[in-house]
PDB file of C-alpha atoms in Angstrom:
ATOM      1  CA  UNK A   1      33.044  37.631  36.115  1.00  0.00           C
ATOM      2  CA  UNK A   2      32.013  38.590  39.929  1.00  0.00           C
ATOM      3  CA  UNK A   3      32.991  40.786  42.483  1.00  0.00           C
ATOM      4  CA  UNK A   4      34.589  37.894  44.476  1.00  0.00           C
ATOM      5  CA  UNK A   5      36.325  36.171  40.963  1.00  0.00           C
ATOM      6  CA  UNK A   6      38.171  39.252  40.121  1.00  0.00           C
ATOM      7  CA  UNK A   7      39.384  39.361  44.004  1.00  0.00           C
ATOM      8  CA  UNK A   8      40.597  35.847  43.868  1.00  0.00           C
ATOM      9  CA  UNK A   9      41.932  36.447  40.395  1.00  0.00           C
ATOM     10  CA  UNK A  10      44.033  39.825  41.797  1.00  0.00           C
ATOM     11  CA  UNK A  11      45.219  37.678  45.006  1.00  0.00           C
ATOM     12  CA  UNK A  12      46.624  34.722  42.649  1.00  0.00           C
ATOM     13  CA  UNK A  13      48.295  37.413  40.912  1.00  0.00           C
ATOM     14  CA  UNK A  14      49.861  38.457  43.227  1.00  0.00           C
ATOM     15  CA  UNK A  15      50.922  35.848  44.941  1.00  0.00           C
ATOM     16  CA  UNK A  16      52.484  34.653  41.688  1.00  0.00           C
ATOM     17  CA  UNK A  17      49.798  31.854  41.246  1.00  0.00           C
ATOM     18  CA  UNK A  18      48.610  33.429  38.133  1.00  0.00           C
ATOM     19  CA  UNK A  19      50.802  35.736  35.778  1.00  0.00           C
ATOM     20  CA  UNK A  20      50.101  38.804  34.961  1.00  0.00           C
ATOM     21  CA  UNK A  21      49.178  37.870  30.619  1.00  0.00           C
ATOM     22  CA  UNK A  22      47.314  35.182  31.806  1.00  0.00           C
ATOM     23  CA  UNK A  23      45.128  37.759  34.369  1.00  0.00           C
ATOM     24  CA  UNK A  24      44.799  40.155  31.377  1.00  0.00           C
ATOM     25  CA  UNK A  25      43.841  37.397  29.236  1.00  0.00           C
ATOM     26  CA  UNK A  26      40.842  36.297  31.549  1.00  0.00           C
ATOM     27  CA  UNK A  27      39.715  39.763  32.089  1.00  0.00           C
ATOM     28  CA  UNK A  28      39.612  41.216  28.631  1.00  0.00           C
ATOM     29  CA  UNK A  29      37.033  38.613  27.529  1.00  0.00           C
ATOM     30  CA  UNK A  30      34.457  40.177  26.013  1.00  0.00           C
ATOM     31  CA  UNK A  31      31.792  40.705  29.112  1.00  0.00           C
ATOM     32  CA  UNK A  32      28.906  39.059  27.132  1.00  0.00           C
ATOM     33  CA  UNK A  33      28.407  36.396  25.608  1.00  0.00           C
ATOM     34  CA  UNK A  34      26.589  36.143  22.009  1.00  0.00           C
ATOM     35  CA  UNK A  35      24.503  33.408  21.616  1.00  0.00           C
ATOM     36  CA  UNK A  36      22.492  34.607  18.511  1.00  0.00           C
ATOM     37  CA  UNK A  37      19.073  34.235  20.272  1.00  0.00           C
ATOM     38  CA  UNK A  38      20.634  36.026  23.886  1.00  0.00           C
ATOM     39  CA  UNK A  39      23.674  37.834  24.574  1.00  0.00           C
ATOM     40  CA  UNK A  40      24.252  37.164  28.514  1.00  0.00           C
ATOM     41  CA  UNK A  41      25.930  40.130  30.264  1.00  0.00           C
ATOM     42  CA  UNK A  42      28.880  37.580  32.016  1.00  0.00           C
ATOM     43  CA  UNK A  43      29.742  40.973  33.609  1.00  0.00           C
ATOM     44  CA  UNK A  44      27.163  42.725  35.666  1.00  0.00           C
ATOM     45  CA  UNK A  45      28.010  41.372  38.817  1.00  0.00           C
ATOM     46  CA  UNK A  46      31.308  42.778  38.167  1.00  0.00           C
ATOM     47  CA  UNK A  47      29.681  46.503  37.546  1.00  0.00           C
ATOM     48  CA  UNK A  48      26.857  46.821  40.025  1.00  0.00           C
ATOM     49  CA  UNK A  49      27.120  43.770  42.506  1.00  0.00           C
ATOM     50  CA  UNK A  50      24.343  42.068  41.374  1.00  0.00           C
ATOM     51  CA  UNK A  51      24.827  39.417  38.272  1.00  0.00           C
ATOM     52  CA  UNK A  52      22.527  38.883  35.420  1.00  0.00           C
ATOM     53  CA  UNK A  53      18.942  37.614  35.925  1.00  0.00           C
ATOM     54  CA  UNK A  54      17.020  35.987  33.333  1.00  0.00           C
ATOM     55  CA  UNK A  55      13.463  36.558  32.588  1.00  0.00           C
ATOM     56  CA  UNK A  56      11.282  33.267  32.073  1.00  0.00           C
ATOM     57  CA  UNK A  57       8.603  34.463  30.699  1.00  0.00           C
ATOM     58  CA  UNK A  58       8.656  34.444  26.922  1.00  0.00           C
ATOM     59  CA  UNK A  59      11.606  32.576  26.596  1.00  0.00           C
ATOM     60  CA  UNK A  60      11.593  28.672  25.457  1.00  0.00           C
ATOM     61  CA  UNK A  61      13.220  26.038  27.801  1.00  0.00           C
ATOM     62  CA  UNK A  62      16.130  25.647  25.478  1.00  0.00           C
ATOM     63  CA  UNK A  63      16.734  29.366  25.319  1.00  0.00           C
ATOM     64  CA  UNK A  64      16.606  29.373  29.232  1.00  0.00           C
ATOM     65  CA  UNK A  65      19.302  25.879  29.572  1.00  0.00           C
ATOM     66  CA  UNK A  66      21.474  27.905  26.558  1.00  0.00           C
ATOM     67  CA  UNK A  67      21.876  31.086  28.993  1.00  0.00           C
ATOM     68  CA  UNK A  68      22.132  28.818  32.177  1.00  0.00           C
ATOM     69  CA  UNK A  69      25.301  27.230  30.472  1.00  0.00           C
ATOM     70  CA  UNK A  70      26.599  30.545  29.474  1.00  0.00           C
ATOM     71  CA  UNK A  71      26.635  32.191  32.668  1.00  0.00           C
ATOM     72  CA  UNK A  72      27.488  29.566  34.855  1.00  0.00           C
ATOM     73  CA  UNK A  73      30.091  28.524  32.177  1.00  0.00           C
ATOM     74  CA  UNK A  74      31.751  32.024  33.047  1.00  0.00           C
ATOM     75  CA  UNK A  75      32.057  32.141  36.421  1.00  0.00           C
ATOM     76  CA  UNK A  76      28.681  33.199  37.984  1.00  0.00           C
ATOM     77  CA  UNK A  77      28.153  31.592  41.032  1.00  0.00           C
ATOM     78  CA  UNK A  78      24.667  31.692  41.456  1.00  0.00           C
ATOM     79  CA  UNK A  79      21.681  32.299  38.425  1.00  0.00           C
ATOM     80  CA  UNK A  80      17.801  33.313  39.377  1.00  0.00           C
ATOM     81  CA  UNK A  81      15.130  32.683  36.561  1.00  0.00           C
ATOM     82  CA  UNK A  82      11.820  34.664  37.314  1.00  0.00           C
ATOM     83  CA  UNK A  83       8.859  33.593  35.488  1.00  0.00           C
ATOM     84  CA  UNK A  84       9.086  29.904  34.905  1.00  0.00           C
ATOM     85  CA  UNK A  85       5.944  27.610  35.296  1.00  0.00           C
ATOM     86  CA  UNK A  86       6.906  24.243  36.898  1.00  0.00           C
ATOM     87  CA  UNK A  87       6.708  21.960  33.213  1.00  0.00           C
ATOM     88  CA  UNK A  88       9.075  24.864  31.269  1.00  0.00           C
ATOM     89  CA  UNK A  89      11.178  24.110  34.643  1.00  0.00           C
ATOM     90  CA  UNK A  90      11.137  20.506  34.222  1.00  0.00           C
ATOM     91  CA  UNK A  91      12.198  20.848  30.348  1.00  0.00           C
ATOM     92  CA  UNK A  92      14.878  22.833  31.162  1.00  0.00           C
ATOM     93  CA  UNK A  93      16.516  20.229  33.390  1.00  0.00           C
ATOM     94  CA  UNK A  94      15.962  17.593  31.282  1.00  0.00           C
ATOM     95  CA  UNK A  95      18.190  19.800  29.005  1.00  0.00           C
ATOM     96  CA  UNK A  96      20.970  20.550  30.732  1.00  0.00           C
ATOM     97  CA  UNK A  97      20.856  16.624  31.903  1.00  0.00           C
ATOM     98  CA  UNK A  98      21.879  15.780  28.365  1.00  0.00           C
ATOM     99  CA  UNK A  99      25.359  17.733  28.305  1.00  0.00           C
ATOM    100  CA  UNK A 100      25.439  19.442  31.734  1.00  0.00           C
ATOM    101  CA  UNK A 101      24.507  16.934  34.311  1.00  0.00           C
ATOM    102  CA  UNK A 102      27.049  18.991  36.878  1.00  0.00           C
ATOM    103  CA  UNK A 103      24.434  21.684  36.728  1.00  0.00           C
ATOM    104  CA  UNK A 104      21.021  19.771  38.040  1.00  0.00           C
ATOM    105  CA  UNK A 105      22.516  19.451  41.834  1.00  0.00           C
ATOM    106  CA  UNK A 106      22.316  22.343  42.213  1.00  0.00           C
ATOM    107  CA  UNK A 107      19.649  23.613  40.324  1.00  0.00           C
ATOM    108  CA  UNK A 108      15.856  23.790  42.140  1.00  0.00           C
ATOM    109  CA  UNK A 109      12.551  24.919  41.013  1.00  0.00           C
ATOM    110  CA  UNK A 110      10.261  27.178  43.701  1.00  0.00           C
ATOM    111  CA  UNK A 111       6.325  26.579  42.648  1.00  0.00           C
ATOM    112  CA  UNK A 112       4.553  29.351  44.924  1.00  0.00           C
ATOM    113  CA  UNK A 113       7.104  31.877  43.653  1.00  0.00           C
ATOM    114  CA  UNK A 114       7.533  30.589  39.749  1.00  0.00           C
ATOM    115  CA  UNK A 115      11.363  31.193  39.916  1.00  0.00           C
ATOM    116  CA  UNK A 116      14.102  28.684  39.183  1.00  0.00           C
ATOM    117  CA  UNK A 117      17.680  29.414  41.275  1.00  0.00           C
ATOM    118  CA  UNK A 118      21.076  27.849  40.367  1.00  0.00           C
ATOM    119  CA  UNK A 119      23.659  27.970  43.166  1.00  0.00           C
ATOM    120  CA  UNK A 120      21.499  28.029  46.568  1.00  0.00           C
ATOM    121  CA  UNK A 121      21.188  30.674  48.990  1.00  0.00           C
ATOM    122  CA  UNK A 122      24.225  32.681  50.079  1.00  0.00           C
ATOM    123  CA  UNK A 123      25.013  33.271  53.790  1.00  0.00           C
ATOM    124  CA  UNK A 124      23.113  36.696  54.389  1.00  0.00           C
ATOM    125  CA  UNK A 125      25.879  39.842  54.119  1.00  0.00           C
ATOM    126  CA  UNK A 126      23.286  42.818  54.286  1.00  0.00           C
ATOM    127  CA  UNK A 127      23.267  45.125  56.778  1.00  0.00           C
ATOM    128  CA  UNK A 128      20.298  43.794  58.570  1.00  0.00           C
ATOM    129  CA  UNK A 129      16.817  42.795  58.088  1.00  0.00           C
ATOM    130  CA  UNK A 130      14.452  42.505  54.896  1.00  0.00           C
ATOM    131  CA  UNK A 131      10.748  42.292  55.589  1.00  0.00           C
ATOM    132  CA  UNK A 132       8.384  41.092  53.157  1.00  0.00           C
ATOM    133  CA  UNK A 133       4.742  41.799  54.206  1.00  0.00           C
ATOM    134  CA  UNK A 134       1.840  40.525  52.175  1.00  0.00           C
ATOM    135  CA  UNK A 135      -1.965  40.954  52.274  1.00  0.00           C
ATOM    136  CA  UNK A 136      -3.491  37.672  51.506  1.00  0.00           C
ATOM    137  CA  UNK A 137      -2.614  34.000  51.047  1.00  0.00           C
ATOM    138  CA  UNK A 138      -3.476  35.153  47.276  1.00  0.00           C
ATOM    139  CA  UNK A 139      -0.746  37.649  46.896  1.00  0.00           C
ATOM    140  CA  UNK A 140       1.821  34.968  47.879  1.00  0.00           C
ATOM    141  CA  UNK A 141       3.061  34.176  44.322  1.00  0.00           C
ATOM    142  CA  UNK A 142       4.598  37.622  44.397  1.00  0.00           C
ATOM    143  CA  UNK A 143       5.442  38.035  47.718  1.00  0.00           C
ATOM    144  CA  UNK A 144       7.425  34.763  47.247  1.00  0.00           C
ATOM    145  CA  UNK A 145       9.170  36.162  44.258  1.00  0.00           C
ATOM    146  CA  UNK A 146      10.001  39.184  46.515  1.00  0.00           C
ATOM    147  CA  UNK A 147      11.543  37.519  49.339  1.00  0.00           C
ATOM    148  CA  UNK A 148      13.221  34.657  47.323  1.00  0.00           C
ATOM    149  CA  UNK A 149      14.770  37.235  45.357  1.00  0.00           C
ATOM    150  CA  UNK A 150      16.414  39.163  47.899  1.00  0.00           C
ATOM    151  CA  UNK A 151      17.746  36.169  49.554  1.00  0.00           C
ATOM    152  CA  UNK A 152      19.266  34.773  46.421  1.00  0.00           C
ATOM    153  CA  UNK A 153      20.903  38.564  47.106  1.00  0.00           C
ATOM    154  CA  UNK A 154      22.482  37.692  50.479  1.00  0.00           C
ATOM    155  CA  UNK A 155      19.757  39.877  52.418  1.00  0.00           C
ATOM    156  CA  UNK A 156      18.378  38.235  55.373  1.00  0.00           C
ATOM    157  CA  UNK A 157      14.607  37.753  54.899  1.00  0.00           C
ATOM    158  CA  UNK A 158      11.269  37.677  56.856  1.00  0.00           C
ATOM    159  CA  UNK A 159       8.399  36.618  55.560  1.00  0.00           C
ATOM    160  CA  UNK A 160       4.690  38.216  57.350  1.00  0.00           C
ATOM    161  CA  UNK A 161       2.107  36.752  55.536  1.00  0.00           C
ATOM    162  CA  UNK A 162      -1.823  37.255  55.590  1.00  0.00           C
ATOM    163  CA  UNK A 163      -1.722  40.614  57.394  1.00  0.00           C
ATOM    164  CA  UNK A 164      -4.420  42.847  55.410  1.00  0.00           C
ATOM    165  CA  UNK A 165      -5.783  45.722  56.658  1.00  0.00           C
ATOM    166  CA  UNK A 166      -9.028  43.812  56.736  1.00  0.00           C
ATOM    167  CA  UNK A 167      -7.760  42.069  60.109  1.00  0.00           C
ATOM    168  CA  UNK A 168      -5.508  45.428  61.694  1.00  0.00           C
ATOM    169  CA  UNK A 169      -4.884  43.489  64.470  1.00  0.00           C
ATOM    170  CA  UNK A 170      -2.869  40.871  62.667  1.00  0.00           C
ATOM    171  CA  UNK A 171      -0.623  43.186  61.305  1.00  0.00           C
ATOM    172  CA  UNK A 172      -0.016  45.456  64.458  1.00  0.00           C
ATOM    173  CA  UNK A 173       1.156  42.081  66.380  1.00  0.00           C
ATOM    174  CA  UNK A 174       4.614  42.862  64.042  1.00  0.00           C
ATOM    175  CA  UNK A 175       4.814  46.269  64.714  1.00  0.00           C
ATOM    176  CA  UNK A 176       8.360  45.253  66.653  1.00  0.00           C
ATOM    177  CA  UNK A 177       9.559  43.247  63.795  1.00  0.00           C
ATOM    178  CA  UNK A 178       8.938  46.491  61.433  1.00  0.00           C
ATOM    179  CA  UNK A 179      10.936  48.548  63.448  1.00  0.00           C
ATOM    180  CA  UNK A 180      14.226  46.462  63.091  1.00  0.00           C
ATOM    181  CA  UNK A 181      14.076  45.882  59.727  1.00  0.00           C
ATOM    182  CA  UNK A 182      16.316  47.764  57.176  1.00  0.00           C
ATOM    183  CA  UNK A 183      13.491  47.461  54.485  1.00  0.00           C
ATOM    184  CA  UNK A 184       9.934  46.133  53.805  1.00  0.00           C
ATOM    185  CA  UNK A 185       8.121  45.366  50.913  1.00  0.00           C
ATOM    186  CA  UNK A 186       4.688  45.673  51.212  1.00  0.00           C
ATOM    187  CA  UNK A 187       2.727  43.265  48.672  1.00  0.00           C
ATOM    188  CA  UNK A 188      -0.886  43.521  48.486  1.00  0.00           C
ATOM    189  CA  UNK A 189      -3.943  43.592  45.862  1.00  0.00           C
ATOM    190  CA  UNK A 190      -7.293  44.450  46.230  1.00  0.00           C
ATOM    191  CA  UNK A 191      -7.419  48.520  47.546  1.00  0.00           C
ATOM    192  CA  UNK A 192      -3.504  48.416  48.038  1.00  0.00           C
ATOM    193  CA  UNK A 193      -3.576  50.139  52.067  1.00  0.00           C
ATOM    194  CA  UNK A 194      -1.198  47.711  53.255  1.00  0.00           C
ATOM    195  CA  UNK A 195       1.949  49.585  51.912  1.00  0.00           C
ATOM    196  CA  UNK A 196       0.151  52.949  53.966  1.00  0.00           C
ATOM    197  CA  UNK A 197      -0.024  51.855  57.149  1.00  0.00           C
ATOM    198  CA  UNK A 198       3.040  49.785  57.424  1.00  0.00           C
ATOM    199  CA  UNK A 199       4.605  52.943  56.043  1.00  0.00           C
ATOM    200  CA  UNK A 200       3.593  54.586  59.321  1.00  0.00           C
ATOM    201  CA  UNK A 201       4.513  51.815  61.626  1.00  0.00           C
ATOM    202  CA  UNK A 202       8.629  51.350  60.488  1.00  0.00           C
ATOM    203  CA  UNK A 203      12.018  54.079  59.822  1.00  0.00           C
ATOM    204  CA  UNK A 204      12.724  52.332  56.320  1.00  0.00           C
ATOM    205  CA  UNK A 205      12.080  52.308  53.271  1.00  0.00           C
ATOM    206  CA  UNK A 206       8.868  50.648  51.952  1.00  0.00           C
ATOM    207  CA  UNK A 207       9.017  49.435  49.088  1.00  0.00           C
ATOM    208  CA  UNK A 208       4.943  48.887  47.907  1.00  0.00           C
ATOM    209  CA  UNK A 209       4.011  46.077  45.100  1.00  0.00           C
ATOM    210  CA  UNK A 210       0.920  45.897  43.797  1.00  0.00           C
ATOM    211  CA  UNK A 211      -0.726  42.673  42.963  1.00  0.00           C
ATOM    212  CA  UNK A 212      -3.291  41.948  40.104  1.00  0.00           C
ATOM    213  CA  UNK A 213      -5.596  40.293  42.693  1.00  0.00           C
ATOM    214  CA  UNK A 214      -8.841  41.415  43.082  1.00  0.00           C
ATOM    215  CA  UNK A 215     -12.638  42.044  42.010  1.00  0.00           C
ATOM    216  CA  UNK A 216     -13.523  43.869  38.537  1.00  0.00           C
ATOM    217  CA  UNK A 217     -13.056  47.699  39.846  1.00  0.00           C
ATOM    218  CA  UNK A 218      -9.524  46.731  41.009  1.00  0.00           C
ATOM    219  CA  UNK A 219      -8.671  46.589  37.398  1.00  0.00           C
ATOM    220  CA  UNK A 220      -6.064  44.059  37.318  1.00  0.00           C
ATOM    221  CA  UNK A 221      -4.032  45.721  40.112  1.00  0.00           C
ATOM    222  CA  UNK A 222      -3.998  48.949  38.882  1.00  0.00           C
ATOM    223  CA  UNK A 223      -6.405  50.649  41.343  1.00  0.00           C
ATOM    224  CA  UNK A 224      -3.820  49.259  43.626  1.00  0.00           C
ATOM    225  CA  UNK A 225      -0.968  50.464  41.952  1.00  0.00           C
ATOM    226  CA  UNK A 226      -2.747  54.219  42.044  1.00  0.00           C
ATOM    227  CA  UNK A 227      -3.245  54.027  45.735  1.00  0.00           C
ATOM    228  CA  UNK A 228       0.240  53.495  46.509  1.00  0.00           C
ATOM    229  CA  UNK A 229       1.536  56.005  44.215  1.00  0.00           C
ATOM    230  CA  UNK A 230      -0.708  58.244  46.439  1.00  0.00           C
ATOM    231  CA  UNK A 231      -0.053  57.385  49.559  1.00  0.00           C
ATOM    232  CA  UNK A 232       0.424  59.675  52.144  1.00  0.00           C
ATOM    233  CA  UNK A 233       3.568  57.595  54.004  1.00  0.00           C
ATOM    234  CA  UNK A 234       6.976  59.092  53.511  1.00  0.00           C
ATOM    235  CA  UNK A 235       9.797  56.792  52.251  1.00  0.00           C
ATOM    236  CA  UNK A 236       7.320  54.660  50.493  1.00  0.00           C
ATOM    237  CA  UNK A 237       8.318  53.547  46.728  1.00  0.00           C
ATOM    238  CA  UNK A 238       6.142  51.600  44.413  1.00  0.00           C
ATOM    239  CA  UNK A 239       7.480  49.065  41.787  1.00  0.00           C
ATOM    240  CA  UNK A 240       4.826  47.987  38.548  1.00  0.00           C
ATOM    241  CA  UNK A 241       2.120  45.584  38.963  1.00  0.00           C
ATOM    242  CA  UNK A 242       3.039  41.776  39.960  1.00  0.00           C
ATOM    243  CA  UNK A 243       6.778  42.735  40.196  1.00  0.00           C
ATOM    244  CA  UNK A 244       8.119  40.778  43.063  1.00  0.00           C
ATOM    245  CA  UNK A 245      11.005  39.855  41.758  1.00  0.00           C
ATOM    246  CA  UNK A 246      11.511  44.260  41.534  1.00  0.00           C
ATOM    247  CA  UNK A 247      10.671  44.937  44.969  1.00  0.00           C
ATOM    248  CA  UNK A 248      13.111  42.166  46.242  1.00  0.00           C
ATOM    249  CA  UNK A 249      15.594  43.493  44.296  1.00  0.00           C
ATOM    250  CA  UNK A 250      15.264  46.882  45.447  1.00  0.00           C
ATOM    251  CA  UNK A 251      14.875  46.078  49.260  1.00  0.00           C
ATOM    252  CA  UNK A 252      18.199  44.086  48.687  1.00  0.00           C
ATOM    253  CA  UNK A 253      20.210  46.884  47.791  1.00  0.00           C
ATOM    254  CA  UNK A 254      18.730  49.261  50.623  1.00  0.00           C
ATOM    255  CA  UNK A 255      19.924  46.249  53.156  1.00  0.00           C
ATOM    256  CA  UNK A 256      23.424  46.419  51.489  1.00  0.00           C
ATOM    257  CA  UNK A 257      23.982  49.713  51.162  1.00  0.00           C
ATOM    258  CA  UNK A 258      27.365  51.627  52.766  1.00  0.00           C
ATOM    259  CA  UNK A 259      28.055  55.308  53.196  1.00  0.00           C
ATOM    260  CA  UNK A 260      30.256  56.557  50.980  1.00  0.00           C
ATOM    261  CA  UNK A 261      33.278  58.960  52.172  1.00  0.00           C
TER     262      UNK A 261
END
C-alpha cells in the first residue's frame, strides 16, 4: 500500500464509500508478501515514501515477473528494476504476457541505463531541480541509472553529460544551471575530480558516484571512490562504486525534502 492508496482509502471511508471493517480489513494485510524465493515489502511506500525496488542482478527472469505481479498486484503504482540486461528484460515480458498481459503496456526496458520501470514517469513533485553531471560518454550507464531513478521518484531531472575536468570549459558553461539546482550527482571514473569542483561551483548537496571506468591504476573505480571520500568540497557525499541507481535515490529525497515544525 502507498502514501496516496491509504489517502484514497481514508477519504472513501469517510465518505461512507468504504466501511470501516472493510478499511481495517485492507490495511491489516500482512505488508509483505511471501513468495518462498522473495518476500516483497507491499509496504514501504507506505513507511518512507518511496516503494520497494527490485534488484536485477542475480535474480532469474521468473523471479523478477513473480515480484512484478506481487507488487503491482497490491497496489504499487509504479515498480523500478535496476540491473537487468536487455534479453533477462525480454524474458521477463514474455512472462508476464502469459498470465499478465495488462502489465506489458506499461512496462519498458531502458538499455543505456540497464533498468526496467513499470508505471511511467510521475509528474515531478520535488522541490526543484535534480542535476545529474557525468564525466564521459563512458560513465553514462550509471549516470543513466542515476537520473532515471530519481525521475521514476517524481524529482525533476537534468542531465549534463561529457563535462570532465579534462575539458574545464565544458563544465563551467553550466555553472548557472548548478546554482538552481536542489541537488547534483556527480558521476565520473577515471581520477574522480568531477564531484570537487562542481562541489565548489553549486549551494547543494553533491552527491559523488564513482564509476569503474578507467586504466589499470584506477583499480576498478576505487581510486575514484578514494578521491571523493577526500575531497576537500563541503556538502559533498559519496555513494559505492557503479551505484547510480544510490545516488538518484539520494538526490531524490534532498529535492523532496520539507522542514519539519
Amino acid at each position: 500500500m502507498e502514501r496516496d492508496e491509504l489517502r484514497r482509502l481514508l477519504e472513501n471511508v469517510a465518505s461512507g464509500v468504504v466501511s470501516i471493517d472493510d478499511a481495517v480489513a485492507r490495511v491489516s494485510l500482512a505488508p509483505f508478501d511471501d513468495l518462498g524465493y522473495a518476500k516483497p515489502d507491499t509496504h514501504r511506500g507506505l513507511r518512507t515514501g518511496a516503494s520497494e525496488v527490485v534488484y536485477g542482478a542475480g535474480k532469474t527472469a521468473n523471479q523478477i515477473a513473480g515480484i512484478l505481479r506481487a507488487l503491482v498486484g497490491r497496489g504499487q503504482e509504479r515498480v523500478l528494476v535496476t540491473r537487468i540486461d536487455g534479453d533477462k528484460a525480454d524474458e521477463v515480458r514474455s512472462l508476464l504476457g502469459d498470465k499478465d498481459s495488462h502489465l506489458l503496456d506499461a512496462l519498458e526496458y531502458h538499455d543505456v541505463a540497464r533498468m526496467m520501470t513499470y508505471g511511467g514517469k510521475p509528474e515531478p513533485n520535488g522541490n526543484g531541480l535534480v542535476v545529474v553531471a557525468c564525466a564521459g560518454t563512458s560513465d553514462l550507464y550509471c549516470a543513466e541509472e542515476a537520473a532515471l531513478t530519481a525521475q521514476m521518484m517524481g524529482s525533476k531531472v537534468e542531465r549534463v553529460y561529457d563535462v570532465g575536468v579534462a575539458g574545464l570549459h565544458r563544465l563551467l558553461s553550466y555553472a548557472e544551471l548548478f546554482q538552481r539546482a536542489s541537488s547534483i550527482v556527480a558521476v565520473a571514473g577515471m581520477e574522480g575530480a568531477l564531484a570537487s569542483v562542481i562541489g565548489g561551483l553549486c549551494a547543494c548537496p553533491v552527491i559523488a558516484c564513482p564509476t569503474s571506468v578507467g586504466y589499470g591504476a584506477s583499480l576498478g573505480g576505487v581510486a575514484a571512490l578514494l578521491a571523493m571520500l577526500n575531497s576537500c568540497s563541503s556538502g559533498t557525499s559519496v555513494v559505492n562504486i557503479d551505484n547510480g541507481f544510490g545516488a538518484g535515490f539520494q538526490a531524490a529525497l534532498i529535492d523532496h525534502a520539507r522542514v519539519r515544525t
